[in-house]
Amino acid sequence: MTEELNFLPSLTGSFAKPAAENPTVEMVEAAYRHHGLHWRYINTEVGPENLGAAVAGARAMNWAGFNCSLPNKVEVIQYIDGLGESAEVIGAVNCVVRRGDKLIGENTDGKGFLKSLEKVVDPAGKRVVMFGAGGAARAIGVEVALAGATHIKIVNRSKDRGLELVALLNDKTPAEVIFEKWDGDYSVANGVDVVINATSIGLYPDIDARLALNLDSLSADMVVADVIPNPPRTNFVKDAEARGCKVLDGLGMLVNQGITGIEYWTGVTVDGGVMRTRLEELFGA
Ligand code: NDP
């Protein structure tokens, strides 16, 4: 019997590190090793000018799929054969999956966040405040709204991006979504259940950065979630913990989007614990 070796490369234009230090590669390969899966996940740097050729190559070599990161998440859509439901609504793809002879684009960022959130609270019927209106916020907003959050407030620095996300969510999901421009320290209203940082504030190397937020407005009955994976213990995470909130760090989202991607490609549900441990080693958590 021959063993099949499947390559699951990440088509990315943004990683500058060699593969051995790439956190996603390390995380996915840790799961493969742990489960004895004869699969490989490699990182390749592909800019927009070569994206079409790279996807054609993946297709020609029968790759089971690949991830793509900025700036390829939207551009890749023109080279694949279809989109999963939430990727269609979000308008961006971070995970491509070969199904039969077709390459289908999925978005696992929001799904990863949702899986992580659902471990501490069911978003159905909840009131959510989310900082940010970029790609991560878009993916999270769509999944949280489709999971039944009834009220979502988008708080963003730039008005145009904020209003665009609000319009998308009101148009494509049943949630009632409003916008507030982020000007000075934001106070979270009583009755809010979930507070999410979906901005890049706090990401390495700007680890001292803080959200413009009135910390006294956070209360112990709120769930607070940060998307920043590196470092996992951001100032937002620490400040929310100090106020007694239930806190989710960005590693949960990263690990869970990895689990979903591996499920799509291999059909195997892997242990998130080994993936988280590898990331903690890398990020010194
Ligand atoms: P984008 O560039 O698309 O969006 C960035 C967002 O952050 C925008 O809303 C932007 O506001 C806001 N922002 C950035 N700096 C500031 C600031 N100083 N003050 C106020 N707002 C600010 O990035 P993404 O959405 O793709 O990624 C955001 C973060 O999510 C990244 O740090 C990334 O690492 C993380 N992420 C984590 C994942 C995980 O698995 N844990 C998965 C995907 C992303 P404005 O519109 O005004 O510019």
mmCIF file of N, CA and C and ligand atoms in Angstrom, residues 70 109 132-136 156-158 161 182 198-201 203 227-229 250 253-254, ligand 1:
data_model
loop_
_atom_site.group_PDB
_atom_site.id
_atom_site.type_symbol
_atom_site.label_atom_id
_atom_site.label_comp_id
_atom_site.label_asym_id
_atom_site.label_seq_id
_atom_site.Cartn_x
_atom_site.Cartn_y
_atom_site.Cartn_z
ATOM 1 N N LEU A 70 -3.784 37.817 4.128
ATOM 2 C CA LEU A 70 -3.740 39.100 3.424
ATOM 3 C C LEU A 70 -2.483 39.173 2.582
ATOM 4 N N ASP A 109 -11.996 31.977 9.860
ATOM 5 C CA ASP A 109 -11.654 32.934 10.925
ATOM 6 C C ASP A 109 -12.835 33.131 11.880
ATOM 7 N N GLY A 132 -13.611 47.488 15.874
ATOM 8 C CA GLY A 132 -12.970 47.107 14.616
ATOM 9 C C GLY A 132 -13.977 46.811 13.521
ATOM 10 N N ALA A 133 -13.531 47.006 12.281
ATOM 11 C CA ALA A 133 -14.409 46.763 11.137
ATOM 12 C C ALA A 133 -13.598 46.244 9.942
ATOM 13 N N GLY A 134 -12.428 45.671 10.224
ATOM 14 C CA GLY A 134 -11.579 45.110 9.161
ATOM 15 C C GLY A 134 -11.977 43.667 8.857
ATOM 16 N N GLY A 135 -11.029 42.907 8.284
ATOM 17 C CA GLY A 135 -11.319 41.540 7.860
ATOM 18 C C GLY A 135 -11.739 40.630 9.008
ATOM 19 N N ALA A 136 -11.037 40.715 10.139
ATOM 20 C CA ALA A 136 -11.363 39.845 11.274
ATOM 21 C C ALA A 136 -12.750 40.197 11.819
ATOM 22 N N ASN A 156 -15.798 51.726 15.553
ATOM 23 C CA ASN A 156 -14.590 51.757 14.720
ATOM 24 C C ASN A 156 -14.080 53.178 14.559
ATOM 25 N N ARG A 157 -12.756 53.279 14.388
ATOM 26 C CA ARG A 157 -12.095 54.574 14.213
ATOM 27 C C ARG A 157 -12.552 55.227 12.911
ATOM 28 N N SER A 158 -12.461 54.484 11.803
ATOM 29 C CA SER A 158 -12.877 55.092 10.535
ATOM 30 C C SER A 158 -14.349 54.801 10.284
ATOM 31 N N ARG A 161 -15.487 52.462 6.940
ATOM 32 C CA ARG A 161 -15.349 51.014 7.107
ATOM 33 C C ARG A 161 -16.397 50.475 8.089
ATOM 34 N N TRP A 182 -15.541 55.612 16.951
ATOM 35 C CA TRP A 182 -14.664 55.483 18.124
ATOM 36 C C TRP A 182 -13.888 56.772 18.294
ATOM 37 N N ALA A 198 -11.657 43.315 17.858
ATOM 38 C CA ALA A 198 -11.295 42.740 16.543
ATOM 39 C C ALA A 198 -10.409 43.721 15.777
ATOM 40 N N THR A 199 -9.730 44.603 16.502
ATOM 41 C CA THR A 199 -8.739 45.487 15.867
ATOM 42 C C THR A 199 -7.359 44.846 16.010
ATOM 43 N N SER A 200 -6.359 45.493 15.423
ATOM 44 C CA SER A 200 -5.000 44.966 15.582
ATOM 45 C C SER A 200 -4.269 45.599 16.772
ATOM 46 N N ILE A 201 -4.998 46.322 17.630
ATOM 47 C CA ILE A 201 -4.360 46.978 18.780
ATOM 48 C C ILE A 201 -3.836 45.920 19.763
ATOM 49 N N LEU A 203 -1.166 43.934 19.000
ATOM 50 C CA LEU A 203 -0.396 42.911 18.277
ATOM 51 C C LEU A 203 1.094 43.228 18.351
ATOM 52 N N VAL A 227 -8.887 39.216 19.712
ATOM 53 C CA VAL A 227 -8.444 38.401 18.559
ATOM 54 C C VAL A 227 -6.932 38.284 18.479
ATOM 55 N N ILE A 228 -6.214 39.090 19.268
ATOM 56 C CA ILE A 228 -4.752 39.138 19.118
ATOM 57 C C ILE A 228 -4.120 37.827 19.608
ATOM 58 N N PRO A 229 -3.440 37.090 18.710
ATOM 59 C CA PRO A 229 -2.824 35.840 19.157
ATOM 60 C C PRO A 229 -1.424 36.019 19.734
ATOM 61 N N GLY A 250 -6.756 35.475 21.898
ATOM 62 C CA GLY A 250 -6.757 35.231 20.458
ATOM 63 C C GLY A 250 -6.246 33.864 20.052
ATOM 64 N N MET A 253 -9.170 31.461 19.021
ATOM 65 C CA MET A 253 -9.661 31.670 17.657
ATOM 66 C C MET A 253 -8.725 31.024 16.636
ATOM 67 N N LEU A 254 -7.420 31.238 16.844
ATOM 68 C CA LEU A 254 -6.420 30.710 15.914
ATOM 69 C C LEU A 254 -6.434 29.176 15.891
HETATM 70 P P1 NDP B 1 -7.527 44.983 9.169
HETATM 71 O O1 NDP B 1 -6.346 45.790 8.776
HETATM 72 O O2 NDP B 1 -8.476 44.523 8.113
HETATM 73 O O3 NDP B 1 -8.387 45.842 10.250
HETATM 74 C C1 NDP B 1 -7.778 46.444 11.340
HETATM 75 C C2 NDP B 1 -8.832 47.063 12.244
HETATM 76 O O4 NDP B 1 -8.181 47.590 13.400
HETATM 77 C C3 NDP B 1 -9.606 48.223 11.627
HETATM 78 O O5 NDP B 1 -10.913 48.245 12.126
HETATM 79 C C4 NDP B 1 -8.819 49.436 12.122
HETATM 80 O O6 NDP B 1 -9.581 50.619 12.178
HETATM 81 C C5 NDP B 1 -8.483 48.979 13.528
HETATM 82 N N1 NDP B 1 -7.334 49.671 14.100
HETATM 83 C C6 NDP B 1 -6.028 49.421 13.856
HETATM 84 N N2 NDP B 1 -5.237 50.228 14.594
HETATM 85 C C7 NDP B 1 -6.082 50.995 15.330
HETATM 86 C C8 NDP B 1 -5.879 52.030 16.301
HETATM 87 N N3 NDP B 1 -4.655 52.415 16.658
HETATM 88 N N4 NDP B 1 -6.970 52.602 16.859
HETATM 89 C C9 NDP B 1 -8.215 52.198 16.516
HETATM 90 N N5 NDP B 1 -8.465 51.237 15.599
HETATM 91 C C10 NDP B 1 -7.413 50.647 15.013
HETATM 92 O O7 NDP B 1 -6.964 43.773 9.984
HETATM 93 P P2 NDP B 1 -7.693 42.363 10.273
HETATM 94 O O8 NDP B 1 -9.106 42.629 10.600
HETATM 95 O O9 NDP B 1 -7.380 41.400 9.201
HETATM 96 O O10 NDP B 1 -6.905 41.865 11.567
HETATM 97 C C11 NDP B 1 -7.105 42.499 12.828
HETATM 98 C C12 NDP B 1 -6.380 41.684 13.883
HETATM 99 O O11 NDP B 1 -6.995 40.407 13.977
HETATM 100 C C13 NDP B 1 -4.904 41.423 13.571
HETATM 101 O O12 NDP B 1 -4.158 41.817 14.689
HETATM 102 C C14 NDP B 1 -4.797 39.920 13.401
HETATM 103 O O13 NDP B 1 -3.621 39.413 13.980
HETATM 104 C C15 NDP B 1 -6.003 39.432 14.180
HETATM 105 N N6 NDP B 1 -6.495 38.161 13.656
HETATM 106 C C16 NDP B 1 -6.456 37.110 14.519
HETATM 107 C C17 NDP B 1 -6.883 35.875 14.102
HETATM 108 C C18 NDP B 1 -6.842 34.741 15.053
HETATM 109 O O14 NDP B 1 -7.029 33.597 14.610
HETATM 110 N N7 NDP B 1 -6.618 34.969 16.344
HETATM 111 C C19 NDP B 1 -7.390 35.629 12.735
HETATM 112 C C20 NDP B 1 -7.420 36.834 11.916
HETATM 113 C C21 NDP B 1 -6.958 38.044 12.383
HETATM 114 P P3 NDP B 1 -9.752 51.572 10.867
HETATM 115 O O15 NDP B 1 -10.840 50.945 10.034
HETATM 116 O O16 NDP B 1 -10.133 52.872 11.447
HETATM 117 O O17 NDP B 1 -8.417 51.578 10.178
#
